[in-house]
PDB file of C-alpha atoms in Angstrom:
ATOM      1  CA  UNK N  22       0.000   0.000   0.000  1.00  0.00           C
ATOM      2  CA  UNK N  23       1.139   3.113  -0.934  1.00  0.00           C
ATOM      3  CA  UNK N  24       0.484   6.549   1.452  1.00  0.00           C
ATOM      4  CA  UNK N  25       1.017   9.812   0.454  1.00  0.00           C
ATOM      5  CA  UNK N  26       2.495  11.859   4.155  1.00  0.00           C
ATOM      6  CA  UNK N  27       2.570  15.349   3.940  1.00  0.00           C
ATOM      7  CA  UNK N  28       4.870  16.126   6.529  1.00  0.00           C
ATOM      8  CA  UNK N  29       3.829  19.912   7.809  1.00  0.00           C
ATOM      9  CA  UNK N  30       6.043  22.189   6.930  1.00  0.00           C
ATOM     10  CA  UNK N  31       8.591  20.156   5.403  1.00  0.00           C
ATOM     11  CA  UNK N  32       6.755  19.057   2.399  1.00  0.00           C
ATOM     12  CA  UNK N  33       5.146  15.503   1.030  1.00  0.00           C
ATOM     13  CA  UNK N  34       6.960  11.980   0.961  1.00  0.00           C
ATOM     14  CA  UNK N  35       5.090   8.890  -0.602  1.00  0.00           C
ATOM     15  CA  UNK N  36       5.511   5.310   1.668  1.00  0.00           C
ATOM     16  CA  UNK N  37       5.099   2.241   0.510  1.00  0.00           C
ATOM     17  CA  UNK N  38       3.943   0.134   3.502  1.00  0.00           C
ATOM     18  CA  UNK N  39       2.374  -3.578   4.198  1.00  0.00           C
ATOM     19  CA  UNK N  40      -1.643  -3.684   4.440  1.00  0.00           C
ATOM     20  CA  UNK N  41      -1.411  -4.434   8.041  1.00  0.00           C
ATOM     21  CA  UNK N  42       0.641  -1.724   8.584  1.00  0.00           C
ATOM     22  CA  UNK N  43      -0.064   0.513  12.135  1.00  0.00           C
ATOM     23  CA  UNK N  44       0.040   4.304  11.791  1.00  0.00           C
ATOM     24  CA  UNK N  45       3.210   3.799  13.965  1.00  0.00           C
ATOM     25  CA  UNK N  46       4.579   1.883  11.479  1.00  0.00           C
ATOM     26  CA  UNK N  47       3.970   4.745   9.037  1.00  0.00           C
ATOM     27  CA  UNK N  48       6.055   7.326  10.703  1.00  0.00           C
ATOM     28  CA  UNK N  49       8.839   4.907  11.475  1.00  0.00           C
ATOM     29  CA  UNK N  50       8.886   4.737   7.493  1.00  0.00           C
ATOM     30  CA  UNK N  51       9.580   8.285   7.518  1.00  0.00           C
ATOM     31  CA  UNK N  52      12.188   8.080   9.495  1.00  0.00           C
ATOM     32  CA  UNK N  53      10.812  10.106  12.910  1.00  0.00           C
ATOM     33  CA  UNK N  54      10.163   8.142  16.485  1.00  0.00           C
ATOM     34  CA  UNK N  55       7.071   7.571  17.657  1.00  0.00           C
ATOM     35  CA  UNK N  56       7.649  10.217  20.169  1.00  0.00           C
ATOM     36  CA  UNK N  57       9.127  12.841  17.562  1.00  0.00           C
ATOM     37  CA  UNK N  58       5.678  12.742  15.723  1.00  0.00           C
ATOM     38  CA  UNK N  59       2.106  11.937  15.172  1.00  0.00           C
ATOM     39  CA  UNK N  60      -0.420  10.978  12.226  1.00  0.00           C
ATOM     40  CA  UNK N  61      -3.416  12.999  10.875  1.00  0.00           C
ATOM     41  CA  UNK N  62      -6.765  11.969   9.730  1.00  0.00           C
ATOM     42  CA  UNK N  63      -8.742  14.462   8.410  1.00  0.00           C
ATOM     43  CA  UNK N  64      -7.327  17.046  10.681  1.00  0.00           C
ATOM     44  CA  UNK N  65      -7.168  14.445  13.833  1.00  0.00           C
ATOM     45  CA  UNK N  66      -4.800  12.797  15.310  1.00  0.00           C
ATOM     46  CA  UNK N  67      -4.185   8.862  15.248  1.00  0.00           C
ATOM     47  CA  UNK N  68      -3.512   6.640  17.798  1.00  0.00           C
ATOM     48  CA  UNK N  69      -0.298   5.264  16.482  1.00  0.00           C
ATOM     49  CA  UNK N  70      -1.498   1.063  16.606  1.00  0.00           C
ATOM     50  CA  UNK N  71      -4.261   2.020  14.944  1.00  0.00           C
ATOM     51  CA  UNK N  72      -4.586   0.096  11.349  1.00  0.00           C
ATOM     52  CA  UNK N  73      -3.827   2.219   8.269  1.00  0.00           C
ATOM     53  CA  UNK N  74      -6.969   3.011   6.605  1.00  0.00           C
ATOM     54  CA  UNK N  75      -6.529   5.907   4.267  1.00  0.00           C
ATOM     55  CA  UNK N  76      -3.891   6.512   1.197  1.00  0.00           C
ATOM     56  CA  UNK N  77      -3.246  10.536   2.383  1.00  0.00           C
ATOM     57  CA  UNK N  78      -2.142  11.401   5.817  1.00  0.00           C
ATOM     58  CA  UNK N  79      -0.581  14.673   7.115  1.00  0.00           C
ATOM     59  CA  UNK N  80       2.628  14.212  10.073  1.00  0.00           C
ATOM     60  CA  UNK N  81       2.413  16.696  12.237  1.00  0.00           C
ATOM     61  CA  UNK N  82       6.174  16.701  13.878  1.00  0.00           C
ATOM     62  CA  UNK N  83       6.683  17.489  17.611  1.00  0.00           C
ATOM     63  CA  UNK N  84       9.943  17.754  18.193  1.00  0.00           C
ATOM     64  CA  UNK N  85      12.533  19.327  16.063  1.00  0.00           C
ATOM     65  CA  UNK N  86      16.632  18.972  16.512  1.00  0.00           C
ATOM     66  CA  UNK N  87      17.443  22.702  17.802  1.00  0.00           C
ATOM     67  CA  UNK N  88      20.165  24.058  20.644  1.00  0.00           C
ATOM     68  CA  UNK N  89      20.024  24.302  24.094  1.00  0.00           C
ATOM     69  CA  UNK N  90      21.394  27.228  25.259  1.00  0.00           C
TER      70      UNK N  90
END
């Protein structure tokens, strides 16, 4: 299965996946943790075990590499 992720702000990435695949399993594709970000459905977020059920998805990132000063 094929999902389109438009990651906000960064632009869109297509994933191929399995079609048993969790939304976890999505952004683990991308390349985040599950802690660095979550999955939108129609403007709402995922739980991250939940089956994928939808070819379009936005990735909303929470945490973004920066400095501590």
């Amino acid at each position: 299965m094929e999902v389109t992720c438009e990651v906000v702000g960064e632009g869109s990435e297509t994933v191929a996946v399995e079609s048993d695949a969790t939304y976890g399993d999505l952004i683990e594709a991308l390349d985040y943790s599950l802690h660095e970000a979550t999955v939108l459905v129609d403007g709402t977020p995922v739980p991250e075990d939940a089956p994928v059920e939808t070819d379009r998805v936005r990735v909303l990132r929470l945490i973004k590499g920066g400095r501590w000063d």
